[in-house]
Structures are given as C-alpha cells and as structure tokens.
CSV table of C-alpha atoms in Angstrom, one decimal:
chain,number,residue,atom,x,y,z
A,1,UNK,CA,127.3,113.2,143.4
A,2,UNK,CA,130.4,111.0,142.6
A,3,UNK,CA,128.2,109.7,139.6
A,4,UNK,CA,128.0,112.9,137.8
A,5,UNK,CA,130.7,115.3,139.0
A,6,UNK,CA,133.3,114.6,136.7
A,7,UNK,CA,131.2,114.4,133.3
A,8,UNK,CA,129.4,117.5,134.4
A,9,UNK,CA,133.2,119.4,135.3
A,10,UNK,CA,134.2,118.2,131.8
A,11,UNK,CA,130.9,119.6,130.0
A,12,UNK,CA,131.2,123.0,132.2
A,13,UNK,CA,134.4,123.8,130.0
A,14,UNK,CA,132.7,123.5,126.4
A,15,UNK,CA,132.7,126.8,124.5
A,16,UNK,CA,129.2,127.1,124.5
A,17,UNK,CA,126.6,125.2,126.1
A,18,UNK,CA,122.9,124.0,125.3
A,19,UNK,CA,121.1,122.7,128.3
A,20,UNK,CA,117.7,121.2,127.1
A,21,UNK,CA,115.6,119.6,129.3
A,22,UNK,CA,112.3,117.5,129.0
A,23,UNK,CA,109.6,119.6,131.1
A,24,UNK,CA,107.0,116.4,132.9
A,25,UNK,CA,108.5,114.3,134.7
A,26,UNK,CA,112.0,116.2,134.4
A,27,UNK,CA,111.3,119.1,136.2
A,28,UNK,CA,108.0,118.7,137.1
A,29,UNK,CA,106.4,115.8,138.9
A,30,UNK,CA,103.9,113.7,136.6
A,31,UNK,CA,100.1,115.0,137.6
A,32,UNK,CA,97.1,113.5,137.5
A,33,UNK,CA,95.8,116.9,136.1
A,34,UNK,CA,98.2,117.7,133.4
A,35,UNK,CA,97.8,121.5,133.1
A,36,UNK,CA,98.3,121.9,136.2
A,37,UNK,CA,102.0,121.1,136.0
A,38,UNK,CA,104.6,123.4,137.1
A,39,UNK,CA,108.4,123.0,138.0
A,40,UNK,CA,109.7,122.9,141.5
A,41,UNK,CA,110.7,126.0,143.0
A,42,UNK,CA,114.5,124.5,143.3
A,43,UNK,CA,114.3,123.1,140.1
A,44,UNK,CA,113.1,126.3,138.8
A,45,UNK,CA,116.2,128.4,140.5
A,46,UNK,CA,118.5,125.5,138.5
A,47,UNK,CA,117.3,126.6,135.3
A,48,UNK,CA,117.6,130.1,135.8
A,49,UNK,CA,121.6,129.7,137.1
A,50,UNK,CA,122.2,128.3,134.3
A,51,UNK,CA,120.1,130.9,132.1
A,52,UNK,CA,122.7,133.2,133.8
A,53,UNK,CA,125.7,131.4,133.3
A,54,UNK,CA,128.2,132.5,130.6
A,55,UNK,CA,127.8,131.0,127.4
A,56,UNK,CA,124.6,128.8,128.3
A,57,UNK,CA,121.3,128.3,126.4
A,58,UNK,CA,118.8,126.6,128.0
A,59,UNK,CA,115.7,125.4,125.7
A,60,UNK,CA,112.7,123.1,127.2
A,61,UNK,CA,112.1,120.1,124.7
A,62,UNK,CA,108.7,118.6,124.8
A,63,UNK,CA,105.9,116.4,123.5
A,64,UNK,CA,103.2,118.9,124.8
A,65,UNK,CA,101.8,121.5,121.8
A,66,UNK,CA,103.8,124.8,122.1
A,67,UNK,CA,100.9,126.5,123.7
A,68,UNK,CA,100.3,124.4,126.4
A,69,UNK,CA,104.1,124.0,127.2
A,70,UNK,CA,104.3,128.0,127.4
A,71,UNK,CA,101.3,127.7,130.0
A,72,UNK,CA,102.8,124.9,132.4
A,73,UNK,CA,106.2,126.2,132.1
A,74,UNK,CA,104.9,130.1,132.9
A,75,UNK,CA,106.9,131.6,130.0
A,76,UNK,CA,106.2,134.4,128.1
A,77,UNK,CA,107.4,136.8,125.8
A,78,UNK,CA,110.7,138.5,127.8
A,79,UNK,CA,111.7,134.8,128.3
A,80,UNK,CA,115.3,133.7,127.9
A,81,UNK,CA,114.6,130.1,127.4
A,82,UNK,CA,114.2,128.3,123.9
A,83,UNK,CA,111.1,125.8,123.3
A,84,UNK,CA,110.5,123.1,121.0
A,85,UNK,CA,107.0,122.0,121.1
A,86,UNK,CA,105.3,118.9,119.6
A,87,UNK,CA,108.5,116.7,119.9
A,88,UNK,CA,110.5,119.1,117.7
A,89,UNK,CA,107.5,120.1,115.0
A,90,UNK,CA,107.5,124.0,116.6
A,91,UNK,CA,109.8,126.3,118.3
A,92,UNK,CA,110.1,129.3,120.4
A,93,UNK,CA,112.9,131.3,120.4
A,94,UNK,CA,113.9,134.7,121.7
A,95,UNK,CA,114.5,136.7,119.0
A,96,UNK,CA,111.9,135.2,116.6
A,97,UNK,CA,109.2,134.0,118.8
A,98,UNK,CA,107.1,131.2,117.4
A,99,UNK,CA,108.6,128.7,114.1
A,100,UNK,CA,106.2,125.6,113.2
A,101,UNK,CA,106.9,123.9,110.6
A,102,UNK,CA,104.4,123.4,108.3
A,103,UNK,CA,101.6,121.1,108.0
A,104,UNK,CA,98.8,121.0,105.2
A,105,UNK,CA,94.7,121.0,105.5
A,106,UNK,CA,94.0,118.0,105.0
A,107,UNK,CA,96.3,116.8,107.7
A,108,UNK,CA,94.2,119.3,110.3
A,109,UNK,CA,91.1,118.4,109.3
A,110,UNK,CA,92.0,114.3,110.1
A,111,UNK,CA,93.6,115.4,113.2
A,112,UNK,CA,90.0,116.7,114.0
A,113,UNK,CA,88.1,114.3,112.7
A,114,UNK,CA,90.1,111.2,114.3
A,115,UNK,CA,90.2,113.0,118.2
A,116,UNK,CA,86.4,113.3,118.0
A,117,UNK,CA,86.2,109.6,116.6
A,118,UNK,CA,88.4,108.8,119.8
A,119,UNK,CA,86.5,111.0,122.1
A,120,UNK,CA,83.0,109.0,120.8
A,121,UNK,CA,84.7,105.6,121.1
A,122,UNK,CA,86.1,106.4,124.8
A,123,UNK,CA,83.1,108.5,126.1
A,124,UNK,CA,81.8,106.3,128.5
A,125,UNK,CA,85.3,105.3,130.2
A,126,UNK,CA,86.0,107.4,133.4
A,127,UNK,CA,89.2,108.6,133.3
A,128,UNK,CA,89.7,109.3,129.7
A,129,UNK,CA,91.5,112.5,128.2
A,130,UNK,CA,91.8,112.7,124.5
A,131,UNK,CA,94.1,115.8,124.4
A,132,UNK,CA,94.3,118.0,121.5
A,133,UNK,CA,97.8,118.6,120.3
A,134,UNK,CA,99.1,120.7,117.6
A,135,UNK,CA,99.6,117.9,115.1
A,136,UNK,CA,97.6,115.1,116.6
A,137,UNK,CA,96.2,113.9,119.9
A,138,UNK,CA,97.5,112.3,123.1
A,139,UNK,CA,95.4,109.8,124.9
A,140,UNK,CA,95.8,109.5,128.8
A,141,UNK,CA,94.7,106.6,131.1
A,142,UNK,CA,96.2,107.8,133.8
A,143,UNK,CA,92.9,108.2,135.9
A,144,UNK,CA,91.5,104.8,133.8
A,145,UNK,CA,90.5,101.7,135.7
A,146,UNK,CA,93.7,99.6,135.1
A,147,UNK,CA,91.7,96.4,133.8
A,148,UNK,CA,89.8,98.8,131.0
A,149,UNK,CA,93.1,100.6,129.9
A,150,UNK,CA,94.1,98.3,128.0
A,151,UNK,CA,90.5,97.9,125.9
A,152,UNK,CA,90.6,101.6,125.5
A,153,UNK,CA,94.2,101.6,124.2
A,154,UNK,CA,93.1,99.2,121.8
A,155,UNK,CA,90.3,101.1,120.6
A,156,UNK,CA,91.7,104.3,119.5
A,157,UNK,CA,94.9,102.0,118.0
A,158,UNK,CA,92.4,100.6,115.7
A,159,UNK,CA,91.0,103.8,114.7
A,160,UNK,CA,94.0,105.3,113.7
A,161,UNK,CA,95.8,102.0,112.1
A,162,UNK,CA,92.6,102.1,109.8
A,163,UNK,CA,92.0,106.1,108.9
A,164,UNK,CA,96.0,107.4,109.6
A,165,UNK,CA,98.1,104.5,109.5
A,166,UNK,CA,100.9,106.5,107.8
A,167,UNK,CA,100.9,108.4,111.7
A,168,UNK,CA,103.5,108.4,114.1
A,169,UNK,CA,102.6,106.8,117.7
A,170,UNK,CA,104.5,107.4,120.6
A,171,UNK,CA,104.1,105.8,124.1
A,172,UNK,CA,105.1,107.3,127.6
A,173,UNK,CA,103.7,107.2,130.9
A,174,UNK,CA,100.2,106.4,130.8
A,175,UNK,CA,99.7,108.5,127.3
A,176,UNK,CA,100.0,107.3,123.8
A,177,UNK,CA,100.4,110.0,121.3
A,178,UNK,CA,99.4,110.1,118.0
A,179,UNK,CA,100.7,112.5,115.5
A,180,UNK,CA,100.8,113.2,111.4
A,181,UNK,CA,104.2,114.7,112.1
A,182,UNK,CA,107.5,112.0,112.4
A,183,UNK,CA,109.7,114.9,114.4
A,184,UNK,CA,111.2,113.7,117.3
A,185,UNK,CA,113.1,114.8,120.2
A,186,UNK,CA,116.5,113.8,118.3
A,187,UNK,CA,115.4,116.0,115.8
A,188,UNK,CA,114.4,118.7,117.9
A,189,UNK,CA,118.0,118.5,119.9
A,190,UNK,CA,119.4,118.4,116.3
A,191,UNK,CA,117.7,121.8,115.6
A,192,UNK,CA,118.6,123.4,118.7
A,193,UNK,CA,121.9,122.6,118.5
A,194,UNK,CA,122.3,124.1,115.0
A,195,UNK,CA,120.1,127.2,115.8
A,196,UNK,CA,122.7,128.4,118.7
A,197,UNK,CA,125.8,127.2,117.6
A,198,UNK,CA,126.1,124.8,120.7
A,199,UNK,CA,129.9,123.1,120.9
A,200,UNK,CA,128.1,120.5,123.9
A,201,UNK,CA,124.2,119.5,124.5
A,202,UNK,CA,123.3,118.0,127.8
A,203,UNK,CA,119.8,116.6,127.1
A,204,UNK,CA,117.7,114.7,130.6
A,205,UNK,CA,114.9,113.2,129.9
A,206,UNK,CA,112.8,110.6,131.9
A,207,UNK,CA,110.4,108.8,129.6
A,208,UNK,CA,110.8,106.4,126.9
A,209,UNK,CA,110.3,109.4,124.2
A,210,UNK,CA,113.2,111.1,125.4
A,211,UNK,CA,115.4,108.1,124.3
A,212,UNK,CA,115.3,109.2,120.8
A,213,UNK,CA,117.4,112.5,121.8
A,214,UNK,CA,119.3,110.1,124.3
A,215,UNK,CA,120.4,108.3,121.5
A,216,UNK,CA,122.0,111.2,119.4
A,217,UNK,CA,124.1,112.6,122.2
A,218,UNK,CA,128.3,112.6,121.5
A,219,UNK,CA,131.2,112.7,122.4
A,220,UNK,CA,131.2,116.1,124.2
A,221,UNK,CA,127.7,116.0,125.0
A,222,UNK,CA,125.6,114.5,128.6
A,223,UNK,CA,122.8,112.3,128.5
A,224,UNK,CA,120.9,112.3,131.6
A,225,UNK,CA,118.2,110.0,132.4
A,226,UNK,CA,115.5,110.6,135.6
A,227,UNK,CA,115.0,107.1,136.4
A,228,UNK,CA,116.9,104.1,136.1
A,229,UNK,CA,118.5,102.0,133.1
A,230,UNK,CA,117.7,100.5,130.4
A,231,UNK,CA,118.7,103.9,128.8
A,232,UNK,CA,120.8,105.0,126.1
A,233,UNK,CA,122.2,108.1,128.7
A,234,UNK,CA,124.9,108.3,129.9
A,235,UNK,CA,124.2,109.5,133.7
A,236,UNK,CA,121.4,108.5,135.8
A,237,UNK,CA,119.7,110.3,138.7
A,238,UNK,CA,117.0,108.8,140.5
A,239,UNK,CA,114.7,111.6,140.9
A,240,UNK,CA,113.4,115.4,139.8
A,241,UNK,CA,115.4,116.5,143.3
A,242,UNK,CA,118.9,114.9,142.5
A,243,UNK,CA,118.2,116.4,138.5
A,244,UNK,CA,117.9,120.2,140.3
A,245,UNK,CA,121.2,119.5,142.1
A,246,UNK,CA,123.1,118.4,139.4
A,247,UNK,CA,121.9,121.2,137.2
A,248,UNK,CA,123.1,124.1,140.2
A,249,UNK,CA,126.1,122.1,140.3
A,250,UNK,CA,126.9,122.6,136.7
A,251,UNK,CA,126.1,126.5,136.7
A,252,UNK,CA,128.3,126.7,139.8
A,253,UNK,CA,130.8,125.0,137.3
A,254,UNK,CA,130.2,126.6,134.7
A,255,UNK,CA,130.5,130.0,136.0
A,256,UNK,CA,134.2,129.2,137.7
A,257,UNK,CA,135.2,127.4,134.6
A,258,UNK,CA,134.7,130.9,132.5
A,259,UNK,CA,135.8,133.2,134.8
C-alpha cells in the first residue's frame, strides 16, 4: 500500500474527480472467450464506492465497440457510469445516452468489406476471431497455435496496408486492431475530462493502448498501470486484486476528505 497511499490521499482532495478505468484486463481478468468478460465482484463494489463518493465520476474507457462494452460491463440505461467506446470514437453518458462521432459510408462499407477479406484469408486457422467493431475490426490469436500467429498477423497486415493503409492499428494482448478512426484513449480522457468539468483524472490501464492516455496525465492527475514498467504511469500495481484495493482505498479517502 506504501506505493500508492500518499498519491492516492493527495488526489482524494481534488475538487472534483474523474475515475476512468480500462475495463479487460483492468477490472476484469483477460478471457479466452471475450464476451464473456465481467468484473470481479470486489472490483465491482470499488467502482460503485466511488460512484457514491462526493464529487466523483467514474467513466469506463475502452477499445471494445460501445455495444459490446455495455454487455460485459452489465450497464444499462439507470447507470451512473460514463463510457467511451471504440478508444474514444463513442460515448455514453447519463443524461444524453449514446454520442458517436461521425463516420461516412464509404468508410462502413470498407470496414465490411476488409473483415470479410480477413475472415476468408484466416478461415482455415483454429483459433481465429475477426471481431466486428464499430469502426473497424480486431483480430485475436489468443486461441491460435503460437508458430501460425505470427503468419496470420501478417496476412490481415497486408490486406489492410494495401486497401486501408490511411487506418489506424493498434496492438495489445494477443489482438491487433484495426480502425478508420485515429481516436485514442488520450483523446477519449481529454473528452471526459472536459465533459464533467474534472479538476483531477486518475486513469489505470494495463495494455500497451492505455499508454496513450498514460501519457497525457498531469500534474494533479494518477496514472496507474496493472502490470509492471516500462510505463508512462505513475503508480504500478501488480494485479486486478491490488487495483480493487487501491480504488476502495481512495473512496474511503475520498469520502473523509469531503466530509
């Protein structure tokens, strides 16, 4: 605890608080079925301390499409929580419900065309998922024969670089993602952080995405990282466990420090 206890005391004190938090592998364990995520029930009473603390927002910040992120988080409509979807290219919020930024038809109609091209080039690989995403497609190898990934990788690389090369690809853990959209997770924590009129952002992430909203954090704000270094956050914590306590202890915090 001695790692995090004074940056998380001095965060408690902010005026008002944005908690966001990466959802897979953050607070929920990575799965070889990836619908079938779902917090921890500890990690889950974290979040909603802190959804009851004074002054505290708390928003999920993820890669996954907002519709799928709704499904493995179980939120729905009387939901306090903010989203951002698609690394920062759609939002949830309370009081407006769904914002996406928009994209164009052409764009859709090569996001269609290029995760069936993938899904033919990949077909006879066990273990493949091409996932549909709002604004792209995600490929997984998680489940792939380690000695094939790597052919496979290079496979739907080559499709894109030669129909979408003007795309954005991002790699985590054992997905590539593909996308006609350039938002990130800086962005995304950017956005948030204007929308509620935040005076600190803690932001934990545990996958090499999440760096890009590492990156932006201030002075004022808490970078956590689930893992270990190299990482552009300030505060490590080794797993989704030692995450859950550090989030009760910053509602306990928070809660004394506005009383």
């Amino acid at each position: 605890m001695s790692n995090y206890l004074n940056p998380v005391r001095k965060l408690a004190t902010t005026d008002r608080l944005l908690v966001a938090l990466d959802f897979d592998g953050t607070l929920s364990p990575l799965v070889d079925e990836p619908m079938q995520a779902r917090m921890f029930p500890a990690t889950r009473a974290a979040v909603n301390a802190l959804i009851d603390a004074p002054e505290t927002i708390v928003a999920l910040v993820s890669g996954r499409s907002l519709v799928d992120l709704r499904v493995i988080a179980e939120h729905d409509d009387a939901s306090q929580i903010l989203l951002a979807g698609s690394h920062g290219a759609e939002f949830w919020y309370p009081d407006t419900g769904l914002v996406s930024h928009e994209d164009h038809a052409d764009d859709a109609r090569l996001r269609d065309e290029l995760r069936a091209h993938a899904e033919a080039a990949t077909a006879e690989v066990d273990g493949v998922w091409v996932e549909p995403k709002t604004f792209g497609f995600g490929l997984h190898t998680r489940l792939v024969d380690p000695a094939v990934a790597p052919e496979v990788q290079r496979r739907v690389d080559q499709l894109v670089a030669a129909q979408a090369p003007h795309w954005r690809r991002r790699t985590g853990h054992n997905i590539t993602e593909y996308a006609f959209r350039h938002e990130g997770k800086d962005t995304a924590i950017a956005e948030l952080r204007e929308h509620v009129g935040a005076t600190a952002v803690l932001f934990a992430g545990d996958d090499v995405t999440d760096e890009d909203a590492l990156k932006t954090m201030g002075e004022g704000d808490l970078g956590i990282r689930v893992g270990t270094p190299p990482t552009a956050a300030t505060v490590c914590v080794a797993d989704i466990a030692e995450l859950s306590t550090l989030l009760t202890v910053l509602s306990t915090e928070r809660s004394a420090s506005r009383q």
